[in-house]
Amino acid sequence: MGDLDYDALRTAFTASVSHELRTPLARLQALLDTAELPGADFQDLLRRAREEVGEMTELVDDVLFLSELEQGREVVSLGDTEAAPVLRDLVAELSERAELAGLRLELEIADETIHVPLRRRMLRLVAENLLENAIRYAGEGATCAVRLARENGNVVLSVDDDGSGIPDEDVPRLFERFFRSDRARTTRGTGLGLAIVKHVVESAGGSVEARGGQGRGLDVRCVLPG
């Protein structure tokens, strides 16, 4: 990539971050203004203000982490992790959040001996981002399945849901930074989770694809070297 291309990418990235931070900042300012009005519910305003600060913190953390990945630092450095225990622990941790969102979680492990070429932290990061994406956007009454299997000499980690899905034209854009489909625009999220998944998996020599469409749920498959 030439200097001009890099500068253009950096400028676009900075503009995107600024835009994404502006929304929670504006909401936080509105909450502070409301707090000065007579009869303001301070406890409710404080709770909502904390939510806004949490969203900004999440965004900054994701931006910094993605920046580290894209600068080629040894964040992903290949490892050798037994996948089943990591996925089982993660599903157990997120089960309450999924239940509150009206989502049922399932875990299907075809082979307990499967190892992936990622450090434990990186495997957890990938699976957590995929699961949180489903919990946020699949919709009440949906089922989300986390699957781990061997396929054609590779390891396949997939997270699929049978929720409302997204428009067909949005599927190829899911891994773009800050992209949020229409189903995501009314919920919180940084729009960086799937971009991070893609970068981690590809850094380990794998590939990621998304399949689905309107009314057909969403299936994200991560294929890693076996």
mmCIF file with all atom_site columns, N, CA and C in Angstrom, residues 141-207:
data_model
loop_
_atom_site.group_PDB
_atom_site.id
_atom_site.type_symbol
_atom_site.label_atom_id
_atom_site.label_alt_id
_atom_site.label_comp_id
_atom_site.label_asym_id
_atom_site.label_entity_id
_atom_site.label_seq_id
_atom_site.pdbx_PDB_ins_code
_atom_site.Cartn_x
_atom_site.Cartn_y
_atom_site.Cartn_z
_atom_site.occupancy
_atom_site.B_iso_or_equiv
_atom_site.pdbx_formal_charge
_atom_site.auth_seq_id
_atom_site.auth_comp_id
_atom_site.auth_asym_id
_atom_site.auth_atom_id
_atom_site.pdbx_PDB_model_num
ATOM 1   N N  . GLY A 1 141 ? -36.879 -15.178 20.666 1.00 0.00 ? 141 GLY A N  1
ATOM 2   C CA . GLY A 1 141 ? -37.429 -16.444 20.178 1.00 0.00 ? 141 GLY A CA 1
ATOM 3   C C  . GLY A 1 141 ? -36.494 -17.223 19.279 1.00 0.00 ? 141 GLY A C  1
ATOM 4   N N  . ALA A 1 142 ? -35.337 -16.642 18.955 1.00 0.00 ? 142 ALA A N  1
ATOM 5   C CA . ALA A 1 142 ? -34.389 -17.311 18.063 1.00 0.00 ? 142 ALA A CA 1
ATOM 6   C C  . ALA A 1 142 ? -33.530 -18.311 18.839 1.00 0.00 ? 142 ALA A C  1
ATOM 7   N N  . THR A 1 143 ? -32.930 -19.218 18.107 1.00 0.00 ? 143 THR A N  1
ATOM 8   C CA . THR A 1 143 ? -31.970 -20.165 18.658 1.00 0.00 ? 143 THR A CA 1
ATOM 9   C C  . THR A 1 143 ? -30.619 -19.905 18.008 1.00 0.00 ? 143 THR A C  1
ATOM 10  N N  . CYS A 1 144 ? -29.579 -19.879 18.821 1.00 0.00 ? 144 CYS A N  1
ATOM 11  C CA . CYS A 1 144 ? -28.219 -19.671 18.319 1.00 0.00 ? 144 CYS A CA 1
ATOM 12  C C  . CYS A 1 144 ? -27.396 -20.906 18.651 1.00 0.00 ? 144 CYS A C  1
ATOM 13  N N  . ALA A 1 145 ? -26.745 -21.474 17.643 1.00 0.00 ? 145 ALA A N  1
ATOM 14  C CA . ALA A 1 145 ? -25.934 -22.678 17.837 1.00 0.00 ? 145 ALA A CA 1
ATOM 15  C C  . ALA A 1 145 ? -24.459 -22.365 17.593 1.00 0.00 ? 145 ALA A C  1
ATOM 16  N N  . VAL A 1 146 ? -23.637 -22.762 18.542 1.00 0.00 ? 146 VAL A N  1
ATOM 17  C CA . VAL A 1 146 ? -22.185 -22.686 18.395 1.00 0.00 ? 146 VAL A CA 1
ATOM 18  C C  . VAL A 1 146 ? -21.715 -24.088 18.029 1.00 0.00 ? 146 VAL A C  1
ATOM 19  N N  . ARG A 1 147 ? -21.038 -24.208 16.901 1.00 0.00 ? 147 ARG A N  1
ATOM 20  C CA . ARG A 1 147 ? -20.648 -25.535 16.411 1.00 0.00 ? 147 ARG A CA 1
ATOM 21  C C  . ARG A 1 147 ? -19.141 -25.595 16.179 1.00 0.00 ? 147 ARG A C  1
ATOM 22  N N  . LEU A 1 148 ? -18.550 -26.729 16.561 1.00 0.00 ? 148 LEU A N  1
ATOM 23  C CA . LEU A 1 148 ? -17.133 -26.970 16.355 1.00 0.00 ? 148 LEU A CA 1
ATOM 24  C C  . LEU A 1 148 ? -16.964 -28.346 15.737 1.00 0.00 ? 148 LEU A C  1
ATOM 25  N N  . ALA A 1 149 ? -16.284 -28.394 14.587 1.00 0.00 ? 149 ALA A N  1
ATOM 26  C CA . ALA A 1 149 ? -16.135 -29.673 13.891 1.00 0.00 ? 149 ALA A CA 1
ATOM 27  C C  . ALA A 1 149 ? -14.909 -29.633 12.991 1.00 0.00 ? 149 ALA A C  1
ATOM 28  N N  . ARG A 1 150 ? -14.530 -30.810 12.530 1.00 0.00 ? 150 ARG A N  1
ATOM 29  C CA . ARG A 1 150 ? -13.487 -30.919 11.506 1.00 0.00 ? 150 ARG A CA 1
ATOM 30  C C  . ARG A 1 150 ? -14.161 -31.030 10.146 1.00 0.00 ? 150 ARG A C  1
ATOM 31  N N  . GLU A 1 151 ? -13.553 -30.420 9.148  1.00 0.00 ? 151 GLU A N  1
ATOM 32  C CA . GLU A 1 151 ? -14.141 -30.453 7.813  1.00 0.00 ? 151 GLU A CA 1
ATOM 33  C C  . GLU A 1 151 ? -13.032 -30.323 6.771  1.00 0.00 ? 151 GLU A C  1
ATOM 34  N N  . ASN A 1 152 ? -12.862 -31.369 5.964  1.00 0.00 ? 152 ASN A N  1
ATOM 35  C CA . ASN A 1 152 ? -11.858 -31.362 4.886  1.00 0.00 ? 152 ASN A CA 1
ATOM 36  C C  . ASN A 1 152 ? -10.464 -30.988 5.387  1.00 0.00 ? 152 ASN A C  1
ATOM 37  N N  . GLY A 1 153 ? -10.083 -31.531 6.516  1.00 0.00 ? 153 GLY A N  1
ATOM 38  C CA . GLY A 1 153 ? -8.758  -31.286 7.058  1.00 0.00 ? 153 GLY A CA 1
ATOM 39  C C  . GLY A 1 153 ? -8.617  -29.987 7.823  1.00 0.00 ? 153 GLY A C  1
ATOM 40  N N  . ASN A 1 154 ? -9.671  -29.200 7.924  1.00 0.00 ? 154 ASN A N  1
ATOM 41  C CA . ASN A 1 154 ? -9.651  -27.941 8.656  1.00 0.00 ? 154 ASN A CA 1
ATOM 42  C C  . ASN A 1 154 ? -10.534 -28.022 9.894  1.00 0.00 ? 154 ASN A C  1
ATOM 43  N N  . VAL A 1 155 ? -10.442 -26.994 10.723 1.00 0.00 ? 155 VAL A N  1
ATOM 44  C CA . VAL A 1 155 ? -11.335 -26.857 11.872 1.00 0.00 ? 155 VAL A CA 1
ATOM 45  C C  . VAL A 1 155 ? -12.338 -25.757 11.542 1.00 0.00 ? 155 VAL A C  1
ATOM 46  N N  . VAL A 1 156 ? -13.616 -26.039 11.765 1.00 0.00 ? 156 VAL A N  1
ATOM 47  C CA . VAL A 1 156 ? -14.660 -25.060 11.477 1.00 0.00 ? 156 VAL A CA 1
ATOM 48  C C  . VAL A 1 156 ? -15.370 -24.688 12.776 1.00 0.00 ? 156 VAL A C  1
ATOM 49  N N  . LEU A 1 157 ? -15.299 -23.417 13.109 1.00 0.00 ? 157 LEU A N  1
ATOM 50  C CA . LEU A 1 157 ? -16.055 -22.860 14.229 1.00 0.00 ? 157 LEU A CA 1
ATOM 51  C C  . LEU A 1 157 ? -17.138 -21.980 13.631 1.00 0.00 ? 157 LEU A C  1
ATOM 52  N N  . SER A 1 158 ? -18.382 -22.295 13.915 1.00 0.00 ? 158 SER A N  1
ATOM 53  C CA . SER A 1 158 ? -19.473 -21.499 13.356 1.00 0.00 ? 158 SER A CA 1
ATOM 54  C C  . SER A 1 158 ? -20.453 -21.109 14.450 1.00 0.00 ? 158 SER A C  1
ATOM 55  N N  . VAL A 1 159 ? -21.069 -19.959 14.252 1.00 0.00 ? 159 VAL A N  1
ATOM 56  C CA . VAL A 1 159 ? -22.150 -19.490 15.121 1.00 0.00 ? 159 VAL A CA 1
ATOM 57  C C  . VAL A 1 159 ? -23.291 -19.096 14.206 1.00 0.00 ? 159 VAL A C  1
ATOM 58  N N  . ASP A 1 160 ? -24.402 -19.807 14.322 1.00 0.00 ? 160 ASP A N  1
ATOM 59  C CA . ASP A 1 160 ? -25.532 -19.510 13.446 1.00 0.00 ? 160 ASP A CA 1
ATOM 60  C C  . ASP A 1 160 ? -26.806 -19.328 14.263 1.00 0.00 ? 160 ASP A C  1
ATOM 61  N N  . ASP A 1 161 ? -27.679 -18.492 13.760 1.00 0.00 ? 161 ASP A N  1
ATOM 62  C CA . ASP A 1 161 ? -28.959 -18.268 14.411 1.00 0.00 ? 161 ASP A CA 1
ATOM 63  C C  . ASP A 1 161 ? -30.072 -18.363 13.379 1.00 0.00 ? 161 ASP A C  1
ATOM 64  N N  . ASP A 1 162 ? -31.269 -18.635 13.865 1.00 0.00 ? 162 ASP A N  1
ATOM 65  C CA . ASP A 1 162 ? -32.434 -18.717 12.977 1.00 0.00 ? 162 ASP A CA 1
ATOM 66  C C  . ASP A 1 162 ? -33.334 -17.497 13.168 1.00 0.00 ? 162 ASP A C  1
ATOM 67  N N  . GLY A 1 163 ? -32.706 -16.369 13.458 1.00 0.00 ? 163 GLY A N  1
ATOM 68  C CA . GLY A 1 163 ? -33.450 -15.143 13.697 1.00 0.00 ? 163 GLY A CA 1
ATOM 69  C C  . GLY A 1 163 ? -33.956 -14.494 12.428 1.00 0.00 ? 163 GLY A C  1
ATOM 70  N N  . SER A 1 164 ? -34.258 -13.215 12.538 1.00 0.00 ? 164 SER A N  1
ATOM 71  C CA . SER A 1 164 ? -34.894 -12.504 11.426 1.00 0.00 ? 164 SER A CA 1
ATOM 72  C C  . SER A 1 164 ? -33.955 -12.266 10.260 1.00 0.00 ? 164 SER A C  1
ATOM 73  N N  . GLY A 1 165 ? -32.643 -12.391 10.491 1.00 0.00 ? 165 GLY A N  1
ATOM 74  C CA . GLY A 1 165 ? -31.695 -12.213 9.401  1.00 0.00 ? 165 GLY A CA 1
ATOM 75  C C  . GLY A 1 165 ? -31.500 -10.759 9.025  1.00 0.00 ? 165 GLY A C  1
ATOM 76  N N  . ILE A 1 166 ? -30.761 -10.556 7.943  1.00 0.00 ? 166 ILE A N  1
ATOM 77  C CA . ILE A 1 166 ? -30.471 -9.212  7.453  1.00 0.00 ? 166 ILE A CA 1
ATOM 78  C C  . ILE A 1 166 ? -30.709 -9.184  5.948  1.00 0.00 ? 166 ILE A C  1
ATOM 79  N N  . PRO A 1 167 ? -30.858 -8.011  5.366  1.00 0.00 ? 167 PRO A N  1
ATOM 80  C CA . PRO A 1 167 ? -31.033 -7.944  3.912  1.00 0.00 ? 167 PRO A CA 1
ATOM 81  C C  . PRO A 1 167 ? -29.879 -8.620  3.183  1.00 0.00 ? 167 PRO A C  1
ATOM 82  N N  . ASP A 1 168 ? -30.194 -9.321  2.100  1.00 0.00 ? 168 ASP A N  1
ATOM 83  C CA . ASP A 1 168 ? -29.175 -10.056 1.355  1.00 0.00 ? 168 ASP A CA 1
ATOM 84  C C  . ASP A 1 168 ? -27.997 -9.178  0.957  1.00 0.00 ? 168 ASP A C  1
ATOM 85  N N  . GLU A 1 169 ? -28.279 -7.938  0.577  1.00 0.00 ? 169 GLU A N  1
ATOM 86  C CA . GLU A 1 169 ? -27.203 -7.063  0.104  1.00 0.00 ? 169 GLU A CA 1
ATOM 87  C C  . GLU A 1 169 ? -26.254 -6.640  1.222  1.00 0.00 ? 169 GLU A C  1
ATOM 88  N N  . ASP A 1 170 ? -26.687 -6.820  2.497  1.00 0.00 ? 170 ASP A N  1
ATOM 89  C CA . ASP A 1 170 ? -25.827 -6.438  3.613  1.00 0.00 ? 170 ASP A CA 1
ATOM 90  C C  . ASP A 1 170 ? -24.844 -7.535  4.001  1.00 0.00 ? 170 ASP A C  1
ATOM 91  N N  . VAL A 1 171 ? -25.119 -8.781  3.634  1.00 0.00 ? 171 VAL A N  1
ATOM 92  C CA . VAL A 1 171 ? -24.287 -9.906  4.069  1.00 0.00 ? 171 VAL A CA 1
ATOM 93  C C  . VAL A 1 171 ? -22.813 -9.718  3.702  1.00 0.00 ? 171 VAL A C  1
ATOM 94  N N  . PRO A 1 172 ? -22.468 -9.331  2.465  1.00 0.00 ? 172 PRO A N  1
ATOM 95  C CA . PRO A 1 172 ? -21.043 -9.181  2.129  1.00 0.00 ? 172 PRO A CA 1
ATOM 96  C C  . PRO A 1 172 ? -20.343 -8.058  2.890  1.00 0.00 ? 172 PRO A C  1
ATOM 97  N N  . ARG A 1 173 ? -21.097 -7.168  3.511  1.00 0.00 ? 173 ARG A N  1
ATOM 98  C CA . ARG A 1 173 ? -20.502 -6.005  4.187  1.00 0.00 ? 173 ARG A CA 1
ATOM 99  C C  . ARG A 1 173 ? -20.345 -6.197  5.696  1.00 0.00 ? 173 ARG A C  1
ATOM 100 N N  . LEU A 1 174 ? -20.736 -7.352  6.205  1.00 0.00 ? 174 LEU A N  1
ATOM 101 C CA . LEU A 1 174 ? -20.765 -7.549  7.652  1.00 0.00 ? 174 LEU A CA 1
ATOM 102 C C  . LEU A 1 174 ? -19.403 -7.392  8.316  1.00 0.00 ? 174 LEU A C  1
ATOM 103 N N  . PHE A 1 175 ? -18.327 -7.653  7.582  1.00 0.00 ? 175 PHE A N  1
ATOM 104 C CA . PHE A 1 175 ? -16.999 -7.610  8.187  1.00 0.00 ? 175 PHE A CA 1
ATOM 105 C C  . PHE A 1 175 ? -16.315 -6.264  8.001  1.00 0.00 ? 175 PHE A C  1
ATOM 106 N N  . GLU A 1 176 ? -17.042 -5.281  7.463  1.00 0.00 ? 176 GLU A N  1
ATOM 107 C CA . GLU A 1 176 ? -16.485 -3.943  7.338  1.00 0.00 ? 176 GLU A CA 1
ATOM 108 C C  . GLU A 1 176 ? -16.515 -3.247  8.698  1.00 0.00 ? 176 GLU A C  1
ATOM 109 N N  . ARG A 1 177 ? -15.488 -2.459  8.965  1.00 0.00 ? 177 ARG A N  1
ATOM 110 C CA . ARG A 1 177 ? -15.469 -1.705  10.213 1.00 0.00 ? 177 ARG A CA 1
ATOM 111 C C  . ARG A 1 177 ? -16.638 -0.740  10.280 1.00 0.00 ? 177 ARG A C  1
ATOM 112 N N  . PHE A 1 178 ? -17.304 -0.731  11.425 1.00 0.00 ? 178 PHE A N  1
ATOM 113 C CA . PHE A 1 178 ? -18.405 0.173   11.752 1.00 0.00 ? 178 PHE A CA 1
ATOM 114 C C  . PHE A 1 178 ? -19.684 -0.098  10.954 1.00 0.00 ? 178 PHE A C  1
ATOM 115 N N  . PHE A 1 179 ? -19.692 -1.131  10.111 1.00 0.00 ? 179 PHE A N  1
ATOM 116 C CA . PHE A 1 179 ? -20.926 -1.397  9.369  1.00 0.00 ? 179 PHE A CA 1
ATOM 117 C C  . PHE A 1 179 ? -21.955 -2.022  10.299 1.00 0.00 ? 179 PHE A C  1
ATOM 118 N N  . ARG A 1 180 ? -23.166 -1.477  10.245 1.00 0.00 ? 180 ARG A N  1
ATOM 119 C CA . ARG A 1 180 ? -24.271 -2.064  10.994 1.00 0.00 ? 180 ARG A CA 1
ATOM 120 C C  . ARG A 1 180 ? -25.473 -2.150  10.063 1.00 0.00 ? 180 ARG A C  1
ATOM 121 N N  . SER A 1 181 ? -26.022 -3.349  9.967  1.00 0.00 ? 181 SER A N  1
ATOM 122 C CA . SER A 1 181 ? -27.196 -3.539  9.133  1.00 0.00 ? 181 SER A CA 1
ATOM 123 C C  . SER A 1 181 ? -28.402 -2.892  9.796  1.00 0.00 ? 181 SER A C  1
ATOM 124 N N  . ASP A 1 182 ? -29.503 -2.816  9.073  1.00 0.00 ? 182 ASP A N  1
ATOM 125 C CA . ASP A 1 182 ? -30.713 -2.198  9.616  1.00 0.00 ? 182 ASP A CA 1
ATOM 126 C C  . ASP A 1 182 ? -31.159 -2.851  10.913 1.00 0.00 ? 182 ASP A C  1
ATOM 127 N N  . ARG A 1 183 ? -30.953 -4.188  11.021 1.00 0.00 ? 183 ARG A N  1
ATOM 128 C CA . ARG A 1 183 ? -31.413 -4.873  12.232 1.00 0.00 ? 183 ARG A CA 1
ATOM 129 C C  . ARG A 1 183 ? -30.581 -4.466  13.449 1.00 0.00 ? 183 ARG A C  1
ATOM 130 N N  . ALA A 1 184 ? -29.398 -3.851  13.204 1.00 0.00 ? 184 ALA A N  1
ATOM 131 C CA . ALA A 1 184 ? -28.510 -3.482  14.297 1.00 0.00 ? 184 ALA A CA 1
ATOM 132 C C  . ALA A 1 184 ? -28.599 -2.016  14.680 1.00 0.00 ? 184 ALA A C  1
ATOM 133 N N  . ARG A 1 185 ? -29.295 -1.222  13.912 1.00 0.00 ? 185 ARG A N  1
ATOM 134 C CA . ARG A 1 185 ? -29.219 0.215   14.122 1.00 0.00 ? 185 ARG A CA 1
ATOM 135 C C  . ARG A 1 185 ? -29.978 0.689   15.357 1.00 0.00 ? 185 ARG A C  1
ATOM 136 N N  . THR A 1 186 ? -30.900 -0.127  15.859 1.00 0.00 ? 186 THR A N  1
ATOM 137 C CA . THR A 1 186 ? -31.650 0.277   17.043 1.00 0.00 ? 186 THR A CA 1
ATOM 138 C C  . THR A 1 186 ? -31.069 -0.320  18.317 1.00 0.00 ? 186 THR A C  1
ATOM 139 N N  . THR A 1 187 ? -29.912 -1.015  18.208 1.00 0.00 ? 187 THR A N  1
ATOM 140 C CA . THR A 1 187 ? -29.282 -1.614  19.379 1.00 0.00 ? 187 THR A CA 1
ATOM 141 C C  . THR A 1 187 ? -27.874 -1.076  19.529 1.00 0.00 ? 187 THR A C  1
ATOM 142 N N  . ARG A 1 188 ? -27.275 -1.327  20.705 1.00 0.00 ? 188 ARG A N  1
ATOM 143 C CA . ARG A 1 188 ? -25.934 -0.846  20.972 1.00 0.00 ? 188 ARG A CA 1
ATOM 144 C C  . ARG A 1 188 ? -24.914 -1.801  20.376 1.00 0.00 ? 188 ARG A C  1
ATOM 145 N N  . GLY A 1 189 ? -23.735 -1.297  20.072 1.00 0.00 ? 189 GLY A N  1
ATOM 146 C CA . GLY A 1 189 ? -22.661 -2.106  19.531 1.00 0.00 ? 189 GLY A CA 1
ATOM 147 C C  . GLY A 1 189 ? -21.697 -1.208  18.782 1.00 0.00 ? 189 GLY A C  1
ATOM 148 N N  . THR A 1 190 ? -20.421 -1.599  18.726 1.00 0.00 ? 190 THR A N  1
ATOM 149 C CA . THR A 1 190 ? -19.429 -0.736  18.113 1.00 0.00 ? 190 THR A CA 1
ATOM 150 C C  . THR A 1 190 ? -19.341 -0.903  16.608 1.00 0.00 ? 190 THR A C  1
ATOM 151 N N  . GLY A 1 191 ? -19.848 -2.007  16.068 1.00 0.00 ? 191 GLY A N  1
ATOM 152 C CA . GLY A 1 191 ? -19.699 -2.249  14.647 1.00 0.00 ? 191 GLY A CA 1
ATOM 153 C C  . GLY A 1 191 ? -18.301 -2.728  14.284 1.00 0.00 ? 191 GLY A C  1
ATOM 154 N N  . LEU A 1 192 ? -17.518 -3.134  15.301 1.00 0.00 ? 192 LEU A N  1
ATOM 155 C CA . LEU A 1 192 ? -16.152 -3.593  15.054 1.00 0.00 ? 192 LEU A CA 1
ATOM 156 C C  . LEU A 1 192 ? -15.959 -5.074  15.363 1.00 0.00 ? 192 LEU A C  1
ATOM 157 N N  . GLY A 1 193 ? -16.925 -5.693  16.023 1.00 0.00 ? 193 GLY A N  1
ATOM 158 C CA . GLY A 1 193 ? -16.759 -7.081  16.468 1.00 0.00 ? 193 GLY A CA 1
ATOM 159 C C  . GLY A 1 193 ? -16.426 -8.054  15.353 1.00 0.00 ? 193 GLY A C  1
ATOM 160 N N  . LEU A 1 194 ? -17.183 -8.015  14.252 1.00 0.00 ? 194 LEU A N  1
ATOM 161 C CA . LEU A 1 194 ? -16.948 -8.955  13.162 1.00 0.00 ? 194 LEU A CA 1
ATOM 162 C C  . LEU A 1 194 ? -15.691 -8.596  12.378 1.00 0.00 ? 194 LEU A C  1
ATOM 163 N N  . ALA A 1 195 ? -15.327 -7.309  12.340 1.00 0.00 ? 195 ALA A N  1
ATOM 164 C CA . ALA A 1 195 ? -14.071 -6.916  11.700 1.00 0.00 ? 195 ALA A CA 1
ATOM 165 C C  . ALA A 1 195 ? -12.891 -7.514  12.462 1.00 0.00 ? 195 ALA A C  1
ATOM 166 N N  . ILE A 1 196 ? -12.974 -7.511  13.786 1.00 0.00 ? 196 ILE A N  1
ATOM 167 C CA . ILE A 1 196 ? -11.929 -8.100  14.617 1.00 0.00 ? 196 ILE A CA 1
ATOM 168 C C  . ILE A 1 196 ? -11.874 -9.605  14.401 1.00 0.00 ? 196 ILE A C  1
ATOM 169 N N  . VAL A 1 197 ? -13.031 -10.262 14.343 1.00 0.00 ? 197 VAL A N  1
ATOM 170 C CA . VAL A 1 197 ? -13.078 -11.707 14.082 1.00 0.00 ? 197 VAL A CA 1
ATOM 171 C C  . VAL A 1 197 ? -12.352 -12.033 12.781 1.00 0.00 ? 197 VAL A C  1
ATOM 172 N N  . LYS A 1 198 ? -12.678 -11.305 11.740 1.00 0.00 ? 198 LYS A N  1
ATOM 173 C CA . LYS A 1 198 ? -12.079 -11.546 10.423 1.00 0.00 ? 198 LYS A CA 1
ATOM 174 C C  . LYS A 1 198 ? -10.561 -11.394 10.480 1.00 0.00 ? 198 LYS A C  1
ATOM 175 N N  . HIS A 1 199 ? -10.095 -10.341 11.142 1.00 0.00 ? 199 HIS A N  1
ATOM 176 C CA . HIS A 1 199 ? -8.664  -10.086 11.162 1.00 0.00 ? 199 HIS A CA 1
ATOM 177 C C  . HIS A 1 199 ? -7.924  -11.161 11.955 1.00 0.00 ? 199 HIS A C  1
ATOM 178 N N  . VAL A 1 200 ? -8.463  -11.578 13.090 1.00 0.00 ? 200 VAL A N  1
ATOM 179 C CA . VAL A 1 200 ? -7.816  -12.607 13.909 1.00 0.00 ? 200 VAL A CA 1
ATOM 180 C C  . VAL A 1 200 ? -7.744  -13.925 13.144 1.00 0.00 ? 200 VAL A C  1
ATOM 181 N N  . VAL A 1 201 ? -8.862  -14.337 12.565 1.00 0.00 ? 201 VAL A N  1
ATOM 182 C CA . VAL A 1 201 ? -8.905  -15.623 11.861 1.00 0.00 ? 201 VAL A CA 1
ATOM 183 C C  . VAL A 1 201 ? -7.971  -15.618 10.653 1.00 0.00 ? 201 VAL A C  1
ATOM 184 N N  . GLU A 1 202 ? -7.980  -14.545 9.887  1.00 0.00 ? 202 GLU A N  1
ATOM 185 C CA . GLU A 1 202 ? -7.107  -14.476 8.711  1.00 0.00 ? 202 GLU A CA 1
ATOM 186 C C  . GLU A 1 202 ? -5.639  -14.403 9.111  1.00 0.00 ? 202 GLU A C  1
ATOM 187 N N  . SER A 1 203 ? -5.340  -13.767 10.249 1.00 0.00 ? 203 SER A N  1
ATOM 188 C CA . SER A 1 203 ? -3.960  -13.715 10.730 1.00 0.00 ? 203 SER A CA 1
ATOM 189 C C  . SER A 1 203 ? -3.456  -15.107 11.102 1.00 0.00 ? 203 SER A C  1
ATOM 190 N N  . ALA A 1 204 ? -4.361  -16.001 11.446 1.00 0.00 ? 204 ALA A N  1
ATOM 191 C CA . ALA A 1 204 ? -4.003  -17.380 11.783 1.00 0.00 ? 204 ALA A CA 1
ATOM 192 C C  . ALA A 1 204 ? -4.029  -18.290 10.563 1.00 0.00 ? 204 ALA A C  1
ATOM 193 N N  . GLY A 1 205 ? -4.185  -17.697 9.375  1.00 0.00 ? 205 GLY A N  1
ATOM 194 C CA . GLY A 1 205 ? -4.181  -18.497 8.152  1.00 0.00 ? 205 GLY A CA 1
ATOM 195 C C  . GLY A 1 205 ? -5.528  -19.059 7.776  1.00 0.00 ? 205 GLY A C  1
ATOM 196 N N  . GLY A 1 206 ? -6.590  -18.560 8.394  1.00 0.00 ? 206 GLY A N  1
ATOM 197 C CA . GLY A 1 206 ? -7.924  -19.073 8.106  1.00 0.00 ? 206 GLY A CA 1
ATOM 198 C C  . GLY A 1 206 ? -8.750  -18.110 7.275  1.00 0.00 ? 206 GLY A C  1
ATOM 199 N N  . SER A 1 207 ? -10.037 -18.388 7.217  1.00 0.00 ? 207 SER A N  1
ATOM 200 C CA . SER A 1 207 ? -10.954 -17.546 6.451  1.00 0.00 ? 207 SER A CA 1
ATOM 201 C C  . SER A 1 207 ? -12.294 -17.484 7.173  1.00 0.00 ? 207 SER A C  1
#
